Amino acid sequence: LRTTLLFLSPQDLYTAPDSCEGRCREPYSPEDECHCNNECERHHNCCEDYYRHCREDGFSSSRDAITDEELLRVSEELYKADHNKARPTDIAINPQYQASPDETDDQEDRSPLPLYKYVNEGLFSKPTYASFIKLLDNYQRATGREEEVTAEELREQDNFLQEVMKTELMKKLFAFLHKKNRYGSEQEFLADLKEMWFGLYSRGDGEQDSSGFEHVFSGEVKKGKVSGFHNWIRFYLLEKQGAVNYFSHNFEGPWDTYPDVLGLQFSWDGFYKEVGSAFIGSSPEFEFGLYTLCFIARPGRGCHLSLGGYSLSIQTYPWTKSTYGDGKKYIATAYVISS
């Protein structure tokens, strides 16, 4: 159960945060580029904006820091609030072959049958599922090709955000972030969610060709390989169409109910994904909320959570080549890194 997935991310794209905004008195981590705890002055490794944010009169006082213990507590609260998740009778999967670490990149199909034996598609009529699924066909998967966003697609983005914000799970997340002085109102939170997830940036050739949502949930193809694509609903729908071919899995989470976690090897119209970790059976708002929490609380490094009494970590990275608003970062990627 302690298998850890290793993902190599280009350092010119994904880096640990170099700001103390919202990080004052955060626990020391050797992964961090610079530090914001009380010891950083003594060790001469504070971030440049430490004094602006972390002195008593700064924006991010100690009460605004999100501690490791708080992340464990709030993630359990979100887990319990996922009322739209699949029930055990809603999904039947057939994981078949479990690949060893040295087999995940050999592109060999060792599982003759589909991953999904059965999914109760009645789930997809729930408002958050239905609005989520409408977003999945809004993107060109090849990076380097400009995304043209229509008025209808903008409405679909707004509708999805409105539906997830109606859920107890997202209301709990907002209440936590509001208490931590990240957002002054639900409207401010909603506006920032739209920018960080749906705002366009360039992954290649200067074209506005990507967004956090497209990368994480819909999936992209870059340099002949699948990039992102960490969502079970997207996988199921494409497998049903015959566009995705399941090869193997390299780990399965310890949960005896949903959401579970799998690390997948598969091809998408012939393009290969070496390890596509994904929650299985979670609602769209659960993934959206957990990834958002970790992007805000621990951007650029492992975010350690607790779900149903089990440890789980999520890795997020900010896009560092462009910003929005007052220097805020878009989401570059988010995925499960361990079970």
Coordinates of C-alpha atoms in Angstrom, one line a residue:
L1 CA 0.0 0.0 0.0
R2 CA 3.0 2.3 0.2
T3 CA 3.8 2.2 -3.5
T4 CA 4.9 5.7 -4.6
L5 CA 4.6 6.9 -8.1
L6 CA 7.5 8.9 -9.5
F7 CA 6.8 11.6 -12.1
L8 CA 9.5 13.5 -13.7
S9 CA 8.4 17.1 -14.5
P10 CA 10.5 19.5 -16.6
Q11 CA 12.0 22.0 -14.2
D12 CA 11.7 24.8 -16.7
L13 CA 7.9 24.3 -16.5
Y14 CA 7.2 23.2 -12.9
T15 CA 9.0 24.6 -9.9
A16 CA 8.4 24.9 -6.2
P17 CA 7.0 28.2 -5.1
D18 CA 9.3 31.2 -4.6
S19 CA 6.9 33.4 -2.6
C20 CA 5.8 33.5 1.0
E21 CA 2.2 34.5 0.2
G22 CA 0.0 32.3 2.3
R23 CA 3.0 30.2 3.5
C24 CA 4.2 31.9 6.7
R25 CA 5.4 29.5 9.4
E26 CA 4.8 26.7 7.0
P27 CA 6.7 23.5 8.0
Y28 CA 10.2 23.2 6.5
S29 CA 10.5 21.1 3.4
P30 CA 13.8 20.5 1.5
E31 CA 11.8 20.5 -1.7
D32 CA 11.1 24.2 -1.3
E33 CA 13.1 26.7 -3.3
C34 CA 13.0 29.2 -0.4
H35 CA 11.4 29.2 3.1
C36 CA 8.9 31.1 5.1
N37 CA 9.2 29.7 8.7
N38 CA 10.7 31.4 11.7
E39 CA 14.1 29.8 11.1
C40 CA 14.7 31.1 7.6
E41 CA 16.3 34.3 8.8
R42 CA 18.8 32.4 10.8
H43 CA 19.6 30.1 7.9
H44 CA 19.5 32.9 5.3
N45 CA 17.1 31.0 3.1
C46 CA 13.9 33.1 3.3
C47 CA 12.0 34.0 0.1
E48 CA 12.5 37.5 -1.1
D49 CA 9.0 38.6 0.0
Y50 CA 9.3 37.0 3.5
Y51 CA 9.3 40.4 5.3
R52 CA 6.4 41.8 3.2
H53 CA 4.2 38.8 3.9
C54 CA 5.3 37.2 7.2
R55 CA 6.0 40.0 9.6
E56 CA 3.1 40.7 12.0
D57 CA 1.8 43.5 9.9
G58 CA 2.0 41.4 6.7
F59 CA -0.8 39.8 4.7
S60 CA 0.0 36.3 5.8
S61 CA 0.2 36.2 9.5
S62 CA 0.8 32.9 11.3
R63 CA -3.0 32.3 11.6
D64 CA -3.2 32.2 7.9
A65 CA -0.6 29.4 7.4
I66 CA -2.2 26.1 6.5
T67 CA -0.5 23.4 8.7
D68 CA 0.0 19.8 7.8
E69 CA -2.5 18.8 10.6
E70 CA -5.1 21.1 9.1
L71 CA -4.7 19.5 5.7
L72 CA -5.3 16.1 7.2
R73 CA -8.4 17.3 9.0
V74 CA -10.0 19.3 6.1
S75 CA -9.3 16.5 3.6
E76 CA -11.2 14.0 5.8
E77 CA -14.0 16.6 6.0
L78 CA -14.1 16.8 2.2
Y79 CA -14.0 13.0 1.9
K80 CA -17.0 12.7 4.1
A81 CA -18.8 15.4 2.2
D82 CA -18.5 13.7 -1.2
H83 CA -22.2 12.7 -1.4
N84 CA -22.2 12.3 -5.1
K85 CA -19.4 9.7 -5.3
A86 CA -20.1 6.3 -6.7
R87 CA -21.6 3.6 -4.5
P88 CA -19.9 0.1 -4.5
T89 CA -22.7 -1.1 -6.8
D90 CA -22.2 1.7 -9.3
I91 CA -18.8 0.6 -10.7
A92 CA -17.1 -2.7 -11.4
I93 CA -13.5 -2.6 -12.7
N94 CA -11.2 -5.3 -13.9
P95 CA -7.6 -4.2 -13.2
Q96 CA -6.0 -7.4 -14.5
Y97 CA -2.2 -7.1 -14.9
Q98 CA -0.2 -5.3 -12.3
A99 CA 3.0 -3.9 -13.9
S100 CA 6.3 -3.7 -12.1
P101 CA 8.2 -0.4 -12.1
D102 CA 10.4 -1.5 -15.0
E103 CA 7.4 -2.5 -17.1
T104 CA 5.4 0.7 -17.1
D105 CA 7.2 2.3 -20.0
D106 CA 7.4 -0.8 -22.3
Q107 CA 4.0 0.0 -24.0
E108 CA 2.9 -3.6 -23.9
D109 CA -0.8 -4.4 -23.5
R110 CA -1.0 -7.1 -20.8
S111 CA -4.7 -6.8 -20.1
P112 CA -6.9 -8.2 -22.9
L113 CA -10.2 -6.8 -21.4
P114 CA -11.3 -3.3 -20.7
L115 CA -10.7 -1.7 -17.3
Y116 CA -14.4 -1.0 -16.8
K117 CA -16.8 -3.9 -16.6
Y118 CA -19.7 -1.7 -15.6
V119 CA -20.5 1.9 -14.7
N120 CA -24.0 3.0 -13.6
E121 CA -24.4 5.9 -16.1
G122 CA -27.2 7.2 -13.9
L123 CA -24.4 8.9 -12.1
F124 CA -23.8 11.1 -15.1
S125 CA -27.2 12.7 -14.8
K126 CA -26.2 14.3 -11.5
P127 CA -25.7 18.1 -12.1
T128 CA -22.0 18.2 -11.3
Y129 CA -21.3 15.1 -13.5
A130 CA -23.4 16.3 -16.4
S131 CA -21.9 19.8 -16.4
F132 CA -18.4 18.3 -16.1
I133 CA -18.9 15.9 -19.0
K134 CA -20.0 18.8 -21.2
L135 CA -16.6 20.4 -20.8
L136 CA -14.6 17.4 -22.0
D137 CA -15.1 17.9 -25.7
N138 CA -14.2 21.6 -25.6
Y139 CA -10.5 21.1 -26.2
Q140 CA -8.0 20.2 -29.0
R141 CA -5.7 17.6 -27.4
A142 CA -2.6 18.5 -29.3
T143 CA -0.5 21.1 -27.6
G144 CA 0.7 23.9 -29.9
R145 CA -2.8 24.4 -31.4
E146 CA -4.7 27.5 -30.3
E147 CA -7.8 26.9 -28.2
E148 CA -10.8 28.8 -29.6
V149 CA -13.2 29.3 -26.7
T150 CA -16.8 29.9 -27.8
A151 CA -19.6 31.7 -25.9
E152 CA -21.2 28.3 -25.3
E153 CA -18.0 26.9 -23.9
L154 CA -17.7 29.8 -21.5
R155 CA -21.3 29.2 -20.4
E156 CA -20.4 25.6 -19.8
Q157 CA -17.5 26.6 -17.6
D158 CA -19.7 28.9 -15.6
N159 CA -22.4 26.2 -15.3
F160 CA -19.9 23.7 -14.0
L161 CA -18.5 26.1 -11.4
Q162 CA -21.9 27.1 -10.3
E163 CA -23.0 23.4 -9.9
V164 CA -19.9 22.4 -7.9
M165 CA -20.3 25.5 -5.6
K166 CA -23.7 24.2 -4.7
T167 CA -22.3 21.1 -3.1
E168 CA -21.5 20.7 0.6
L169 CA -17.9 19.7 -0.3
M170 CA -17.0 22.9 -2.1
K171 CA -18.8 25.0 0.5
K172 CA -16.6 23.4 3.2
L173 CA -13.5 24.1 1.1
F174 CA -14.5 27.7 0.7
A175 CA -15.2 28.0 4.4
F176 CA -11.8 26.7 5.2
L177 CA -10.0 29.0 2.7
H178 CA -12.0 31.9 3.9
K179 CA -11.0 31.3 7.5
K180 CA -7.4 31.2 6.3
N181 CA -7.7 34.6 4.7
R182 CA -7.3 33.3 1.1
Y183 CA -10.7 34.6 -0.1
G184 CA -13.0 37.3 1.2
S185 CA -16.2 36.1 -0.5
E186 CA -17.6 33.1 -2.4
Q187 CA -17.7 35.3 -5.5
E188 CA -14.0 36.0 -5.2
F189 CA -13.3 32.3 -4.8
L190 CA -15.5 31.4 -7.8
A191 CA -13.7 34.0 -10.0
D192 CA -10.3 32.7 -9.0
L193 CA -11.3 29.1 -9.6
K194 CA -12.3 30.1 -13.2
E195 CA -8.9 31.7 -13.8
M196 CA -6.7 29.1 -12.2
W197 CA -8.4 26.2 -13.9
F198 CA -9.8 27.6 -17.2
G199 CA -7.4 30.4 -18.0
L200 CA -5.4 29.7 -21.1
Y201 CA -1.7 29.7 -21.4
S202 CA 0.9 28.4 -23.9
R203 CA 2.6 25.0 -23.5
G204 CA 4.1 25.2 -27.0
D205 CA 4.8 27.6 -29.9
G206 CA 3.3 30.6 -28.2
E207 CA -0.2 29.5 -28.8
Q208 CA -2.9 29.8 -26.1
D209 CA -3.2 26.1 -26.2
S210 CA -3.7 24.8 -22.7
S211 CA -5.4 25.2 -19.3
G212 CA -5.2 23.4 -16.0
F213 CA -8.6 21.8 -16.6
E214 CA -7.8 20.6 -20.1
H215 CA -4.5 19.1 -18.9
V216 CA -5.7 17.4 -15.7
F217 CA -9.2 16.3 -16.6
S218 CA -9.5 16.1 -20.4
G219 CA -5.9 15.2 -21.3
E220 CA -3.4 16.4 -23.9
V221 CA -0.9 15.0 -26.4
K222 CA 2.5 16.5 -26.4
K223 CA 5.6 15.2 -28.3
G224 CA 3.8 12.0 -29.2
K225 CA 2.8 11.1 -25.6
V226 CA -0.3 11.6 -23.5
S227 CA 0.1 14.4 -21.0
G228 CA -2.1 14.9 -18.0
F229 CA -5.4 12.9 -18.3
H230 CA -6.1 12.0 -14.7
N231 CA -9.8 11.5 -14.6
W232 CA -11.9 8.3 -14.4
I233 CA -15.0 9.6 -16.1
R234 CA -13.0 10.7 -19.1
F235 CA -11.2 7.4 -19.3
Y236 CA -14.5 5.4 -19.0
L237 CA -16.2 7.4 -21.8
L238 CA -13.3 7.1 -24.2
E239 CA -12.8 3.4 -23.4
K240 CA -16.5 2.9 -24.2
Q241 CA -15.9 4.6 -27.6
G242 CA -12.9 2.4 -28.3
A243 CA -10.5 5.4 -28.2
V244 CA -8.7 4.3 -25.1
N245 CA -7.0 0.9 -24.6
Y246 CA -6.1 -0.1 -21.1
F247 CA -2.7 -1.9 -20.7
S248 CA -2.1 -2.5 -17.0
H249 CA -2.0 -0.8 -13.6
N250 CA 1.1 -0.3 -11.4
F251 CA -0.7 0.2 -8.1
E252 CA -4.2 0.2 -6.6
G253 CA -5.2 2.2 -3.5
P254 CA -6.1 0.6 -0.2
W255 CA -9.8 1.8 -0.1
D256 CA -12.5 -0.8 0.0
T257 CA -15.0 1.7 -1.3
Y258 CA -15.0 4.7 -3.6
P259 CA -13.2 6.9 -4.3
D260 CA -10.3 4.5 -4.9
V261 CA -7.0 5.2 -6.7
L262 CA -5.3 3.5 -9.6
G263 CA -2.1 4.1 -11.4
L264 CA -2.8 3.3 -15.1
Q265 CA -0.9 2.4 -18.3
F266 CA -2.9 3.0 -21.4
S267 CA -2.9 4.2 -25.0
W268 CA -5.2 6.9 -26.4
D269 CA -5.6 6.6 -30.1
G270 CA -2.1 5.1 -30.2
F271 CA -0.5 7.7 -27.9
Y272 CA 0.9 6.2 -24.7
K273 CA 0.5 7.2 -21.0
E274 CA 3.2 5.6 -18.8
V275 CA 1.4 6.3 -15.5
G276 CA -1.9 8.1 -15.4
S277 CA -2.9 8.1 -11.7
A278 CA -6.6 8.7 -11.1
F279 CA -9.3 8.6 -8.5
I280 CA -11.9 6.0 -9.4
G281 CA -15.5 6.7 -8.5
S282 CA -15.1 10.1 -7.0
S283 CA -17.4 13.0 -8.0
P284 CA -16.1 15.8 -10.2
E285 CA -16.3 18.2 -7.2
F286 CA -14.2 15.9 -5.1
E287 CA -11.2 15.9 -7.4
F288 CA -11.7 19.5 -8.3
G289 CA -11.8 20.5 -4.6
L290 CA -8.9 18.4 -3.5
Y291 CA -6.6 19.5 -6.3
T292 CA -7.6 23.2 -5.6
L293 CA -6.9 22.8 -1.9
C294 CA -3.4 21.3 -2.6
F295 CA -2.6 23.9 -5.3
I296 CA -3.4 26.7 -2.9
A297 CA -1.8 25.1 0.2
R298 CA 1.2 23.3 -1.2
P299 CA 1.9 24.4 -4.8
G300 CA 5.0 22.8 -6.3
R301 CA 5.3 19.9 -3.8
G302 CA 3.6 17.0 -2.2
C303 CA 0.4 17.7 -0.4
H304 CA -0.2 15.1 2.3
L305 CA -3.9 14.3 3.0
S306 CA -6.0 11.7 4.8
L307 CA -9.0 10.1 3.1
G308 CA -11.1 7.6 5.1
G309 CA -8.2 7.0 7.5
Y310 CA -5.7 6.3 4.8
S311 CA -2.8 8.5 3.8
L312 CA -2.7 9.9 0.3
S313 CA -0.6 12.6 -1.4
I314 CA -1.3 14.9 -4.3
Q315 CA 1.3 16.8 -6.3
T316 CA 0.4 20.1 -8.0
Y317 CA 2.6 22.5 -10.0
P318 CA 1.9 26.1 -11.0
W319 CA 2.5 27.3 -14.5
T320 CA 5.5 29.6 -14.1
K321 CA 5.8 31.2 -17.5
S322 CA 2.7 33.4 -17.3
T323 CA 0.4 34.8 -14.6
Y324 CA -3.0 36.3 -14.2
G325 CA -4.4 39.0 -11.9
D326 CA -1.8 40.3 -9.4
G327 CA 0.8 37.7 -10.3
K328 CA -1.3 34.6 -9.6
K329 CA -0.3 31.3 -11.1
Y330 CA -2.4 29.0 -13.3
I331 CA -2.5 25.3 -12.6
A332 CA 0.0 23.4 -14.7
T333 CA -0.9 19.9 -13.4
A334 CA -2.3 18.0 -10.4
Y335 CA -2.3 14.3 -9.8
V336 CA -2.2 11.6 -7.1
I337 CA 1.4 10.6 -6.2
S338 CA 1.0 7.9 -3.6
S339 CA -1.4 5.6 -1.9

